[in-house]
Each structure stands twice: as C-alpha cells, then as structure tokens.
Amino acid sequence: MEDSEPGTPLVSLCQGEEEAPPRPAEGGQEEVESSLDEHIKQKDLAHGAFKAGKFLIAIEAFTQALRLLPDTASQEAIELTANRSAAYASLSRQYLTRPANRSESAALYGPDPGCLNARALADAQKVLAARPQWAKAHSLMGTALLLSEKYDEAREAFQKGLQLTPDNKACKDGLKAVAEAVGDEEDEVLEEQQVEQQQGESAQPTTPWQPQQEQKQGAQAEGCGGAISDSQSPPFTSKRARVTRALSQHADECECTLCLKLLFEPVTTPCGHSFCRACLMRALDHRSRCPMCRTVLHVGAGQLPVTLVLQRILQRSFPEEYAERAKEEEAAAMRDTEAGAAITLKLPLFVMTTIMPGERIALNIFEPRYRLLLRRAMEGNRRLGMAEVSLGGELQDVAVEAEVVEYAPQPDGRYFVELSGRRRVKIQDCHDLDGYRMASAEVIEHDDYPAEGSPEAAALTAKATEVLHGVMALVEQLTRLAARSSARPGRIQELIAHAGPRPTESSLRTPQGAEALSFWAAAFGGTLALGLDRCKLLRMRSTYERLEAIQASLP
C-alpha cells in the first residue's frame, strides 16, 4: 500500500465532492474533443490506480472524470460513481487493517475511516437510487454499512443483492463477513463464560447476547418439554416478584439482555443501550464493543454513571425483585473480592511518548487511525493511553491514562487536542483494532505510604523538599540565561505550566504531596531533556526512589 499522496485534496474527501454542474451543450469542436480526451485520461488513470491499490489517486481521478461528463445522470456516470464508492470502501478497509506498528514507523496523512465510510455510503445510495435492480448497487451499500459497523442493515443489503442475482460473489462474501463480525464476538463471550462456569467463579454466568425474540422462543421451547423446577429458577424470582413482573406491560424492557434478569445498577452506553453494570463490565472484558449494536466503546462500565432515573423506576416498580438482585450482586462482589479479582482497563493507545500524571500535552491529530481513535474516545469517557516504543521498536509495558481536556475539530478533518495525564497503568495485553493499538492494562499502585510522624515520612518530606529547591534553582538559572539571550523569558514559565500544577512546599508534608512533586519534577525534567528515563520512573512504586533518581539528574 502506498502512503497518502501529498497532492490529494483531503478537505474534499472529508466534506464530500460537490455535484458536477452539467456542461453546456454549445462549444467549439476542439473544446469538446479536449474535454473528452481528458475524461478518458482520468478514467484510465482511476482504473489503473484502483488496480494498483492507490485508492486516494483513484478517488480523485474518478471525481475528475465525473466532472468532465456532460450528463451526470448517464449510465457512465452511474458506473463511475459506483467505482468511486468501491474506492472509498477499499481505502477505508486498507486503513482499518493496516498494522499499528507499521503506522508508527511510517505515519499516514489522510481522511479517517469514518469519513471514507460516509462517502462510500453516499455514493452507493446515489447508484442504488438510479439503478435499484442492480445487484452491485446493493453490494456497495452492504460494504459501506459493514465498514460503518451497521451489521443488520448490511446483512439486509447483501440479501437484497442475492435476491436479484443469486450467484453474486460480492454479496455472498459480504454476508460471510457480517456473520464473522457478529458471530466471533458471541463465540468469544460464550467460551469465556464456559470457562468461568467450570472454575466456579460465578454462581450464574451470564449468557451471550442474542435478540430478545430468539430468547423468548428458546424459553418457550424449553417450557414445552416440561415444567422448570424450583432449583432451576433464578434465586431472586420469588412468587410475588414473578406476579408483579407478569402484570407489567413493559416487563421485557426492564430486563438486561445479557443476563435476562431485572436490570441492576443500570448503565447506558453512548449508543443508547442499557445493561447491568456488572454484565457490561464482563462483556467489555472480551471486546470493547456494545453487546447490542457492536459500536466500539472506549469506556469502561465502571466509569459509566448509573442511570438514576431508570434505577428509581425499577426500585419503585419491582421493589422485592430489585432488593433480591442487590443481595445477589453483593454476594458476587464478595466472591470476587475474596478471589482478589483485579479490575483491568481497556485503553486505546496513542503511541508517541509517555507523559507523567498531571502533565499536559498538546497534539495535532492528523493520522486516519488516530482521528478514528479520538472520535470514539470523545463518544466515550474522553480517556486514552499515552505510550511509546523502545529503541528496538517494541511497545513499552507502561503507559499513562490521559484525559482529553481541550478538543477542537478542524475543517480539514484534523483535531487540535490537549491531554492531561491522570494515572499510571501497566500494559498486560495489546492487540490491533482498526489500525491502532488497544490495550488491557492495570493501574499501577504506589507502595504503602509511611505512617504520619514516622522516620520514613520525615525522610520522604526532606527528600521532596530538596528536589523542589533543586528544580526551582534550575528554573532561576534558566530564566537568567533566557533574559540575556534572544529567547523569550516567558518560555520558561510555559515549560513549568506544561508540567502541570506545581506542588507547594507545605503540601510536601504529606506522602501524597511528595508523590505529586515527583511526577511534576519528572515532567519538567523530561521537557528539558535531563536524561530522565520516563518509563523507568513510571514503573517505580516507591516515591522516595523516584525522587532520588530525579535529584541525581539535576545539574
């Protein structure tokens, strides 16, 4: 695959091309022949670029060929629009499947996959409106919808294409792709639940998601075979509770589609679906997608607030059942605590450089994969991981969870953002997702703080005070040097602000204040390139050791 060509007009790709105005009928013979020659030239260029995998060039050439046509509703115009839709979809798929480590060594500049999917869908809709009986039009629609993660609509489009042309290979392959996209996730969830059941970690493992109608039919089929014994019925479904549920006209709407029980501590995803908090946490452990619509979610279930209105409705409508659900979840939480279950974070990684907790960094997001990452993060909890690779090209095992505090989309599709470091994480596992890295990480906890008034606490405060005085002495020295040179004296203050809020000397009396100072001094020292190994400092669980390493780097 070729990297993004610098001459490609990215603004037009993100915002969509304007309809080509009809060319006037009158004109000189030479002008008509010249226009025809240019049209043939652009069309040949587009087909050649498409075959070579240079889809950005193909898109621009198809657009130019369309603009040179005198009749934009002609058969040739429809075919060119269809080919451009295929080029948009192919470029999007190429970006989504490009390995993250390749992009880290050779960055791309181009429209993000979401923008390309929208343009592919728009062209497919034009083609379908002009030729509704053309199987290729339905195939293009299905492909664009599949890339947009609208699986039900994609399946319907491919099926319509097969109704028109039963042996259409593109539609058959599209249906297989939809089945794989949906089925793989369900298989992973089912497999994990079977493992949990065998290990006895959960009294009642959750069931994989499937449409409610299918769940009801399955329940009815089992009911035809015989009555369900009391030992088989869920523990919370008392007789009175079951009667209350049966009398409710909208009882099904109050069930979690993952566990088929009454919603408990309901959380609502950005895509609008509600689940039990615990059920969604288990589902997101398998894949960062909504269990209902498969929308990518860069947000942990534990970070989503409980939907209070829905919770109050459930508590008032089904008081006994909700109380029993609370007891059940409390018992499950106690089992997890006794087992020492660790909560993992799912973080999309921006691989560039690590930052320190409290440090701020401004970024210009232009790569397609990171545009997609940022847009998904903004739809979720506005969090991502700042990571870096070693000199050998391997991803470091430590990163910092950062929050987007400033967000400014640009007309050409780029984003100006400012991030602030929140906490350290250790990367346990990492995989590629749509061109960028997705990590499972655990929060790095500090060592136990020394007891107040102990010799260790006094030594920590003394060391933190020494480091603070050393850093401020360096700041004064740099300020004097900047005043005597052509550099702006205010630049030093900008570097200090970049490191985050400076801890006061009085705050160093507490272990928490000393820890905050260690991160602030490391961020300031890293900006000045004092030879500090940021990743090594982030791995340190001892604040005292971190302060010693920073002090050793000061001039």
Coordinates of C-alpha atoms in Angstrom, one line a residue:
M1 CA 0.0 0.0 0.0
E2 CA 1.2 3.4 -0.8
D3 CA 1.2 6.1 1.8
S4 CA -1.1 9.1 1.4
E5 CA -0.1 11.2 -1.6
P6 CA 0.7 14.8 -0.6
G7 CA -1.2 16.3 -3.5
T8 CA -4.6 14.7 -2.7
P9 CA -7.2 17.3 -1.6
L10 CA -8.1 16.0 1.9
V11 CA -10.7 18.6 2.6
S12 CA -12.8 17.5 -0.4
L13 CA -12.5 13.8 0.8
C14 CA -13.7 14.7 4.3
Q15 CA -16.5 17.1 3.3
G16 CA -17.6 15.4 0.1
E17 CA -17.4 16.5 -3.5
E18 CA -19.9 18.9 -4.9
E19 CA -22.1 17.7 -7.7
A20 CA -20.5 18.4 -11.1
P21 CA -22.6 21.0 -12.9
P22 CA -23.8 20.0 -16.4
R23 CA -21.5 21.1 -19.1
P24 CA -23.0 23.5 -21.7
A25 CA -24.2 21.9 -24.9
E26 CA -22.6 24.5 -27.1
G27 CA -18.9 24.9 -27.6
G28 CA -16.2 24.5 -30.1
Q29 CA -15.3 21.2 -31.6
E30 CA -11.8 21.4 -30.2
E31 CA -13.0 22.1 -26.7
V32 CA -15.4 19.1 -26.8
E33 CA -12.7 16.8 -28.1
S34 CA -10.2 18.1 -25.5
S35 CA -12.8 17.5 -22.7
L36 CA -13.5 14.0 -24.0
D37 CA -9.7 13.2 -24.1
E38 CA -9.3 14.4 -20.6
H39 CA -12.2 12.4 -19.4
I40 CA -10.8 9.2 -20.9
K41 CA -7.4 10.0 -19.5
Q42 CA -8.8 10.5 -15.9
K43 CA -11.0 7.3 -16.2
D44 CA -8.0 5.2 -17.3
L45 CA -5.9 6.8 -14.5
A46 CA -8.6 5.9 -12.0
H47 CA -8.9 2.3 -13.1
G48 CA -5.1 1.9 -13.1
A49 CA -4.7 3.4 -9.7
F50 CA -7.5 1.3 -8.3
K51 CA -5.9 -1.9 -9.5
A52 CA -2.5 -0.8 -8.1
G53 CA -4.1 -0.2 -4.6
K54 CA -3.6 3.6 -4.8
F55 CA -7.1 4.4 -3.8
L56 CA -6.6 8.1 -3.0
I57 CA -5.5 8.7 -6.5
A58 CA -8.3 6.6 -7.9
I59 CA -10.9 8.6 -5.9
E60 CA -9.6 11.9 -7.2
A61 CA -9.4 10.6 -10.8
F62 CA -13.0 9.2 -10.6
T63 CA -14.2 12.6 -9.4
Q64 CA -12.4 14.4 -12.2
A65 CA -13.8 12.0 -14.8
L66 CA -17.3 12.6 -13.4
R67 CA -16.9 16.4 -13.6
L68 CA -16.0 16.1 -17.3
L69 CA -19.2 14.3 -18.2
P70 CA -21.8 16.4 -19.9
D71 CA -24.6 14.3 -18.4
T72 CA -24.2 13.4 -14.7
A73 CA -27.2 11.1 -14.8
S74 CA -25.9 9.0 -17.7
Q75 CA -25.1 5.3 -17.5
E76 CA -21.4 6.0 -17.5
A77 CA -21.8 8.5 -14.6
I78 CA -23.6 5.9 -12.5
E79 CA -20.8 3.4 -13.1
L80 CA -18.1 5.9 -12.3
T81 CA -19.9 6.7 -9.0
A82 CA -20.2 3.0 -8.2
N83 CA -16.4 2.6 -8.8
R84 CA -15.7 5.7 -6.6
S85 CA -17.8 4.1 -3.8
A86 CA -15.7 1.0 -4.1
A87 CA -12.5 3.0 -3.9
Y88 CA -13.7 4.8 -0.8
A89 CA -14.6 1.5 0.8
S90 CA -11.3 -0.1 -0.2
L91 CA -9.3 2.8 1.2
S92 CA -11.2 2.6 4.5
R93 CA -10.6 -1.1 4.7
Q94 CA -6.9 -0.6 4.0
Y95 CA -6.6 1.9 6.8
L96 CA -8.5 -0.3 9.2
T97 CA -6.4 -3.4 8.5
R98 CA -3.0 -1.6 8.4
P99 CA -0.8 -2.9 11.3
A100 CA -0.4 -0.4 14.0
N101 CA 3.4 -0.9 14.2
R102 CA 3.7 -0.1 10.5
S103 CA 1.9 3.2 11.0
E104 CA 4.2 4.0 14.0
S105 CA 7.2 3.8 11.7
A106 CA 5.6 5.5 8.7
A107 CA 2.7 7.8 9.6
L108 CA -0.2 8.4 7.2
Y109 CA -1.9 11.6 6.4
G110 CA -5.4 11.2 5.1
P111 CA -9.1 11.1 5.9
D112 CA -10.2 8.9 8.7
P113 CA -12.1 5.6 8.0
G114 CA -15.4 7.1 9.3
C115 CA -15.3 9.8 6.8
L116 CA -14.5 7.4 4.0
N117 CA -17.3 5.1 5.0
A118 CA -19.8 8.0 4.9
R119 CA -18.6 9.0 1.4
A120 CA -18.8 5.3 0.2
L121 CA -22.3 5.1 1.6
A122 CA -23.4 8.4 -0.1
D123 CA -22.1 7.2 -3.5
A124 CA -23.8 3.8 -3.1
Q125 CA -27.1 5.5 -2.3
K126 CA -26.8 7.5 -5.5
V127 CA -26.2 4.4 -7.5
L128 CA -29.0 2.5 -5.8
A129 CA -31.5 5.3 -6.5
A130 CA -30.5 5.3 -10.2
R131 CA -30.4 1.5 -10.6
P132 CA -32.4 -0.3 -7.8
Q133 CA -32.4 -3.6 -9.7
W134 CA -28.5 -3.7 -9.9
A135 CA -27.0 -6.3 -7.5
K136 CA -23.7 -4.3 -7.4
A137 CA -25.5 -1.3 -6.0
H138 CA -26.8 -3.4 -3.1
S139 CA -23.3 -4.9 -2.7
L140 CA -21.8 -1.4 -2.4
M141 CA -24.4 -0.4 0.1
G142 CA -23.8 -3.5 2.2
T143 CA -20.0 -3.0 2.1
A144 CA -20.3 0.7 3.3
L145 CA -22.7 -0.3 6.0
L146 CA -20.5 -3.2 7.1
L147 CA -17.5 -0.9 7.4
S148 CA -19.7 1.5 9.4
E149 CA -20.5 -1.4 11.8
K150 CA -24.2 -1.3 10.9
Y151 CA -24.4 -5.1 10.7
D152 CA -28.1 -5.6 10.5
E153 CA -28.5 -3.1 7.7
A154 CA -25.5 -4.5 5.9
R155 CA -27.0 -8.0 6.0
E156 CA -30.3 -6.8 4.6
A157 CA -28.5 -5.0 1.7
F158 CA -26.5 -8.1 0.8
Q159 CA -29.6 -10.3 0.9
K160 CA -31.4 -8.0 -1.4
G161 CA -28.5 -8.2 -3.8
L162 CA -28.7 -12.0 -3.7
Q163 CA -32.4 -11.9 -4.4
L164 CA -31.6 -10.1 -7.7
T165 CA -28.5 -12.1 -8.6
P166 CA -28.3 -15.4 -6.5
D167 CA -24.7 -16.1 -7.6
N168 CA -23.3 -12.7 -6.8
K169 CA -19.9 -13.4 -5.2
A170 CA -19.6 -9.9 -3.6
C171 CA -22.9 -10.3 -1.8
K172 CA -22.1 -13.8 -0.6
D173 CA -18.7 -12.7 0.7
G174 CA -20.4 -9.7 2.4
L175 CA -22.8 -12.0 4.2
K176 CA -19.9 -14.1 5.4
A177 CA -18.1 -11.0 6.7
V178 CA -21.2 -9.9 8.6
A179 CA -21.6 -13.4 10.1
E180 CA -18.0 -13.4 11.2
A181 CA -18.1 -9.9 12.7
V182 CA -21.2 -10.8 14.8
G183 CA -20.6 -14.4 15.4
D184 CA -16.9 -14.2 16.5
E185 CA -17.9 -11.9 19.4
E186 CA -20.7 -14.1 20.6
D187 CA -18.4 -17.2 20.4
E188 CA -15.7 -15.4 22.5
V189 CA -18.2 -14.4 25.2
L190 CA -19.7 -18.0 25.3
E191 CA -16.3 -19.6 25.5
E192 CA -15.3 -17.3 28.4
Q193 CA -18.5 -18.0 30.2
Q194 CA -18.0 -21.7 29.9
V195 CA -14.5 -21.3 31.5
E196 CA -15.9 -19.3 34.3
Q197 CA -18.6 -21.9 34.9
Q198 CA -16.1 -24.7 35.1
Q199 CA -13.9 -22.8 37.5
G200 CA -16.9 -22.0 39.7
E201 CA -16.1 -18.3 39.8
S202 CA -19.7 -17.3 39.2
A203 CA -22.9 -18.9 40.5
Q204 CA -24.8 -17.9 37.4
P205 CA -22.6 -17.0 34.4
T206 CA -24.1 -14.5 32.0
T207 CA -25.5 -15.7 28.7
P208 CA -24.2 -14.4 25.4
W209 CA -26.3 -11.7 23.8
Q210 CA -29.0 -12.7 21.3
P211 CA -32.1 -10.9 20.2
Q212 CA -34.9 -10.9 22.7
Q213 CA -37.3 -12.6 20.4
E214 CA -35.0 -15.6 20.0
Q215 CA -34.5 -15.7 23.7
K216 CA -38.3 -15.9 24.3
Q217 CA -38.7 -18.6 21.6
G218 CA -36.0 -20.6 23.3
A219 CA -37.6 -20.2 26.7
Q220 CA -41.0 -21.3 25.2
A221 CA -39.4 -24.3 23.5
E222 CA -37.9 -25.4 26.8
G223 CA -41.3 -24.8 28.5
C224 CA -43.0 -27.2 26.1
G225 CA -40.7 -30.0 27.2
G226 CA -41.6 -29.8 30.9
A227 CA -42.0 -27.5 33.9
I228 CA -39.0 -25.8 35.3
S229 CA -38.2 -27.0 38.8
D230 CA -37.7 -24.6 41.7
S231 CA -34.0 -25.4 41.8
Q232 CA -33.7 -24.3 38.2
S233 CA -35.4 -21.0 38.6
P234 CA -33.3 -17.9 39.4
P235 CA -33.0 -17.2 43.2
F236 CA -34.4 -13.7 43.0
T237 CA -37.7 -14.7 41.2
S238 CA -40.0 -15.1 44.2
K239 CA -43.6 -15.8 43.6
R240 CA -44.8 -12.3 44.3
A241 CA -42.0 -10.8 42.2
R242 CA -42.9 -13.0 39.2
V243 CA -46.5 -11.9 39.5
T244 CA -45.5 -8.3 39.7
R245 CA -43.4 -8.7 36.5
A246 CA -46.2 -10.6 34.7
L247 CA -48.6 -7.7 35.5
S248 CA -46.3 -5.2 34.0
Q249 CA -47.0 -4.3 30.4
H250 CA -43.3 -3.4 29.7
A251 CA -41.6 -6.0 31.8
D252 CA -39.3 -7.0 28.9
E253 CA -37.9 -3.5 28.7
C254 CA -36.6 -3.8 32.3
E255 CA -34.5 -6.9 31.6
C256 CA -30.8 -6.9 30.9
T257 CA -30.3 -8.6 27.5
L258 CA -27.0 -10.1 28.8
C259 CA -28.2 -11.9 31.9
L260 CA -32.0 -11.9 31.2
K261 CA -32.6 -10.6 34.8
L262 CA -34.0 -7.4 36.1
L263 CA -31.6 -4.6 35.4
F264 CA -29.5 -3.8 38.5
E265 CA -27.4 -0.6 38.7
P266 CA -28.3 0.1 35.0
V267 CA -25.8 1.9 32.9
T268 CA -26.5 3.3 29.5
T269 CA -23.8 3.3 26.8
P270 CA -23.2 6.3 24.5
C271 CA -25.1 4.3 21.7
G272 CA -28.2 4.3 23.9
H273 CA -28.4 0.7 25.2
S274 CA -28.8 -0.2 28.9
F275 CA -27.3 -3.1 30.8
C276 CA -26.5 -4.1 34.3
R277 CA -23.2 -2.5 35.3
A278 CA -21.6 -5.9 36.2
C279 CA -22.9 -7.5 33.0
L280 CA -21.4 -4.8 30.8
M281 CA -18.1 -5.0 32.6
R282 CA -17.9 -8.7 31.9
A283 CA -18.8 -8.1 28.2
L284 CA -16.2 -5.4 27.8
D285 CA -13.6 -7.7 29.1
H286 CA -14.0 -9.7 25.9
R287 CA -14.2 -6.9 23.3
S288 CA -14.7 -3.1 23.5
R289 CA -18.0 -3.1 21.7
C290 CA -21.6 -2.6 22.7
P291 CA -23.1 -6.1 23.1
M292 CA -26.3 -5.0 21.3
C293 CA -25.2 -2.9 18.2
R294 CA -21.4 -3.7 18.2
T295 CA -20.5 0.0 18.4
V296 CA -16.9 0.4 19.6
L297 CA -16.9 1.7 23.2
H298 CA -13.8 3.3 24.6
V299 CA -15.3 3.5 28.1
G300 CA -15.2 1.1 31.0
A301 CA -18.5 0.0 32.5
G302 CA -17.2 1.1 35.9
Q303 CA -16.7 4.6 34.5
L304 CA -20.3 4.9 33.3
P305 CA -22.6 6.5 35.8
V306 CA -25.7 4.6 36.9
T307 CA -28.8 5.8 35.1
L308 CA -30.6 7.2 38.1
V309 CA -34.0 7.7 36.5
L310 CA -34.1 4.1 35.3
Q311 CA -32.9 2.8 38.6
R312 CA -35.6 4.6 40.5
I313 CA -38.3 3.3 38.2
L314 CA -37.0 -0.2 38.7
Q315 CA -36.9 0.2 42.5
R316 CA -40.4 1.5 42.7
S317 CA -42.0 -0.9 40.2
F318 CA -40.2 -4.1 41.4
P319 CA -39.1 -3.4 45.0
E320 CA -38.8 -7.0 46.1
E321 CA -37.1 -8.3 43.0
Y322 CA -34.6 -5.3 42.9
A323 CA -33.8 -6.0 46.6
E324 CA -33.0 -9.6 45.9
R325 CA -30.9 -8.6 42.8
A326 CA -28.9 -6.3 45.2
K327 CA -28.2 -9.2 47.5
E328 CA -27.2 -11.4 44.6
E329 CA -24.8 -8.8 43.2
E330 CA -23.4 -8.1 46.7
A331 CA -22.6 -11.8 47.2
A332 CA -21.0 -12.0 43.8
A333 CA -18.9 -8.9 44.6
M334 CA -17.7 -10.5 47.9
R335 CA -16.7 -13.7 46.0
D336 CA -14.6 -11.6 43.6
T337 CA -13.0 -9.7 46.4
E338 CA -12.0 -12.9 48.2
A339 CA -10.6 -14.2 45.0
G340 CA -8.5 -11.0 44.6
A341 CA -10.1 -10.1 41.2
A342 CA -8.2 -7.2 39.6
I343 CA -10.1 -4.7 37.5
T344 CA -8.5 -4.1 34.1
L345 CA -8.8 -1.0 32.0
K346 CA -9.4 -1.1 28.2
L347 CA -7.5 1.8 26.8
P348 CA -6.8 2.8 23.1
L349 CA -3.2 3.8 22.9
F350 CA -1.7 6.9 21.3
V351 CA 1.8 5.7 20.6
M352 CA 4.2 8.7 20.6
T353 CA 5.6 9.5 24.1
T354 CA 4.7 8.9 27.6
I355 CA 3.7 11.7 29.9
M356 CA 3.5 12.0 33.7
P357 CA 0.4 12.1 35.8
G358 CA -0.6 15.8 35.9
E359 CA 1.4 16.7 32.8
R360 CA -0.3 18.4 29.9
I361 CA 0.5 17.9 26.2
A362 CA -1.0 19.5 23.1
L363 CA -1.4 17.3 19.9
N364 CA -2.3 17.8 16.3
I365 CA -4.1 14.7 15.3
F366 CA -3.9 14.1 11.6
E367 CA -3.4 10.3 11.1
P368 CA -6.6 8.5 10.0
R369 CA -6.3 5.8 12.7
Y370 CA -5.9 8.4 15.5
R371 CA -8.7 10.5 14.2
L372 CA -10.9 7.4 14.5
L373 CA -9.5 6.7 17.9
L374 CA -10.1 10.2 19.2
R375 CA -13.6 10.4 17.8
R376 CA -14.5 7.1 19.6
A377 CA -12.8 8.3 22.8
M378 CA -14.9 11.5 22.7
E379 CA -18.0 9.5 22.4
G380 CA -17.0 7.5 25.5
N381 CA -15.1 8.7 28.6
R382 CA -12.6 11.0 26.8
R383 CA -9.7 8.8 28.0
L384 CA -6.8 7.2 26.1
G385 CA -3.4 5.9 26.9
M386 CA -0.1 7.7 26.1
A387 CA 2.6 5.2 25.3
E388 CA 5.9 4.9 23.5
V389 CA 8.0 2.3 21.8
S390 CA 11.6 1.4 22.8
L391 CA 14.6 1.9 20.5
G392 CA 14.1 -1.6 19.4
G393 CA 10.6 -0.9 18.2
E394 CA 8.8 -2.7 20.9
L395 CA 5.9 -1.2 22.9
Q396 CA 6.9 -0.3 26.4
D397 CA 4.9 -2.1 29.1
V398 CA 4.0 1.1 31.0
A399 CA 1.7 4.0 29.9
V400 CA -0.3 6.8 31.3
E401 CA -4.0 7.2 31.2
A402 CA -4.7 10.7 29.8
E403 CA -7.9 12.7 29.6
V404 CA -8.9 15.0 26.7
V405 CA -9.4 18.4 28.3
E406 CA -9.4 20.5 25.1
Y407 CA -10.9 19.4 21.8
A408 CA -11.0 21.5 18.6
P409 CA -12.0 19.8 15.3
Q410 CA -10.5 21.5 12.2
P411 CA -12.2 22.0 8.7
D412 CA -9.8 19.5 7.0
G413 CA -10.6 16.7 9.5
R414 CA -7.7 17.2 11.8
Y415 CA -8.1 17.7 15.6
F416 CA -6.3 20.0 17.9
V417 CA -6.4 18.5 21.4
E418 CA -4.8 18.9 24.8
L419 CA -4.4 16.0 27.1
S420 CA -3.7 15.8 30.8
G421 CA -2.1 12.7 32.5
R422 CA -4.2 11.0 35.1
R423 CA -2.7 7.8 36.4
R424 CA -0.1 5.2 35.5
V425 CA -1.0 1.8 34.0
K426 CA 0.9 -1.4 33.2
I427 CA 0.0 -2.9 29.9
Q428 CA -0.9 -6.6 30.3
D429 CA -2.1 -7.3 26.7
C430 CA -2.3 -5.4 23.4
H431 CA -3.9 -6.0 20.1
D432 CA -4.7 -4.0 16.9
L433 CA -8.1 -2.5 16.5
D434 CA -9.0 -0.7 13.2
G435 CA -5.4 0.4 12.7
Y436 CA -4.4 1.5 16.3
R437 CA -3.5 -0.4 19.4
M438 CA -6.0 -1.4 22.1
A439 CA -4.6 -2.4 25.5
S440 CA -5.7 -4.2 28.6
A441 CA -4.0 -2.5 31.5
E442 CA -3.9 -2.5 35.3
V443 CA -3.5 0.6 37.4
I444 CA 0.0 0.8 38.9
E445 CA -0.5 1.3 42.7
H446 CA 2.1 3.0 44.8
D447 CA 3.8 1.4 47.8
D448 CA 2.1 1.9 51.1
Y449 CA 2.5 5.4 52.3
P450 CA 4.7 5.8 55.5
A451 CA 2.7 6.4 58.7
E452 CA 2.4 10.0 59.7
G453 CA 5.1 11.1 62.1
S454 CA 7.3 8.1 61.3
P455 CA 11.0 8.5 60.4
E456 CA 10.2 7.3 56.9
A457 CA 7.6 10.1 56.4
A458 CA 10.1 12.7 57.7
A459 CA 12.8 11.4 55.3
L460 CA 10.3 11.5 52.4
T461 CA 9.4 15.1 53.1
A462 CA 13.0 16.1 53.4
K463 CA 13.9 14.5 50.1
A464 CA 10.9 16.1 48.3
T465 CA 11.9 19.5 49.7
E466 CA 15.5 19.1 48.4
V467 CA 14.2 18.1 44.9
L468 CA 11.8 21.1 44.8
H469 CA 14.6 23.5 45.8
G470 CA 16.9 21.9 43.2
V471 CA 14.3 22.3 40.4
M472 CA 13.5 25.9 41.3
A473 CA 17.2 26.8 41.4
L474 CA 17.4 25.4 37.9
V475 CA 14.4 27.4 36.8
E476 CA 16.0 30.6 38.1
Q477 CA 19.2 29.8 36.3
L478 CA 17.4 29.2 33.0
T479 CA 15.4 32.4 33.4
R480 CA 18.6 34.5 33.8
L481 CA 20.1 32.8 30.7
A482 CA 16.9 33.4 28.7
A483 CA 16.9 37.1 29.7
R484 CA 20.4 37.6 28.4
S485 CA 19.7 35.9 25.1
S486 CA 17.2 36.4 22.3
A487 CA 14.9 33.7 23.8
R488 CA 11.6 34.8 25.4
P489 CA 11.9 34.8 29.2
G490 CA 8.3 33.7 29.4
R491 CA 9.2 30.4 27.7
I492 CA 10.5 29.0 31.0
Q493 CA 7.1 29.7 32.6
E494 CA 5.4 27.9 29.7
L495 CA 7.6 24.9 30.3
I496 CA 6.6 24.9 34.0
A497 CA 2.9 25.2 33.1
H498 CA 3.3 22.3 30.7
A499 CA 4.5 20.1 33.6
G500 CA 1.2 20.8 35.4
P501 CA 0.3 22.5 38.7
R502 CA 3.4 22.9 40.8
P503 CA 3.0 21.4 44.4
T504 CA 3.6 23.9 47.2
E505 CA 6.2 23.3 49.8
S506 CA 3.6 22.9 52.5
S507 CA 2.0 20.1 50.6
L508 CA 5.2 18.1 50.8
R509 CA 4.5 17.2 54.4
T510 CA 2.1 14.5 53.2
P511 CA 3.1 11.4 51.2
Q512 CA 0.6 12.3 48.5
G513 CA 2.1 15.7 48.1
A514 CA 5.6 14.2 47.8
E515 CA 4.4 11.8 45.1
A516 CA 2.7 14.6 43.2
L517 CA 6.0 16.6 43.3
S518 CA 8.0 13.6 42.0
F519 CA 5.7 13.4 38.9
W520 CA 5.8 17.2 38.4
A521 CA 9.6 17.3 38.6
A522 CA 9.9 14.3 36.3
A523 CA 7.6 16.1 33.7
F524 CA 9.7 19.3 33.9
G525 CA 13.0 17.5 33.8
G526 CA 11.8 15.4 30.8
T527 CA 10.9 18.6 28.9
L528 CA 14.4 19.9 29.5
A529 CA 15.9 16.5 28.3
L530 CA 17.9 15.9 31.5
G531 CA 18.4 12.3 30.6
L532 CA 15.5 11.0 32.7
D533 CA 14.0 7.6 31.7
R534 CA 10.3 8.4 31.9
C535 CA 9.3 4.7 31.6
K536 CA 11.6 3.7 34.4
L537 CA 10.2 6.5 36.6
L538 CA 6.7 5.4 35.9
R539 CA 7.4 1.8 36.8
M540 CA 8.8 2.8 40.3
R541 CA 6.3 2.2 43.0
S542 CA 8.4 4.0 45.7
T543 CA 8.1 7.8 45.7
Y544 CA 11.4 8.1 47.6
E545 CA 13.3 6.1 44.9
R546 CA 11.7 8.2 42.2
L547 CA 12.8 11.4 43.9
E548 CA 16.3 10.1 44.3
A549 CA 16.5 9.4 40.5
I550 CA 15.3 12.9 39.7
Q551 CA 17.7 14.5 42.1
A552 CA 20.6 12.6 40.5
S553 CA 19.7 14.1 37.1
L554 CA 19.7 17.7 38.3
P555 CA 22.8 19.7 37.3

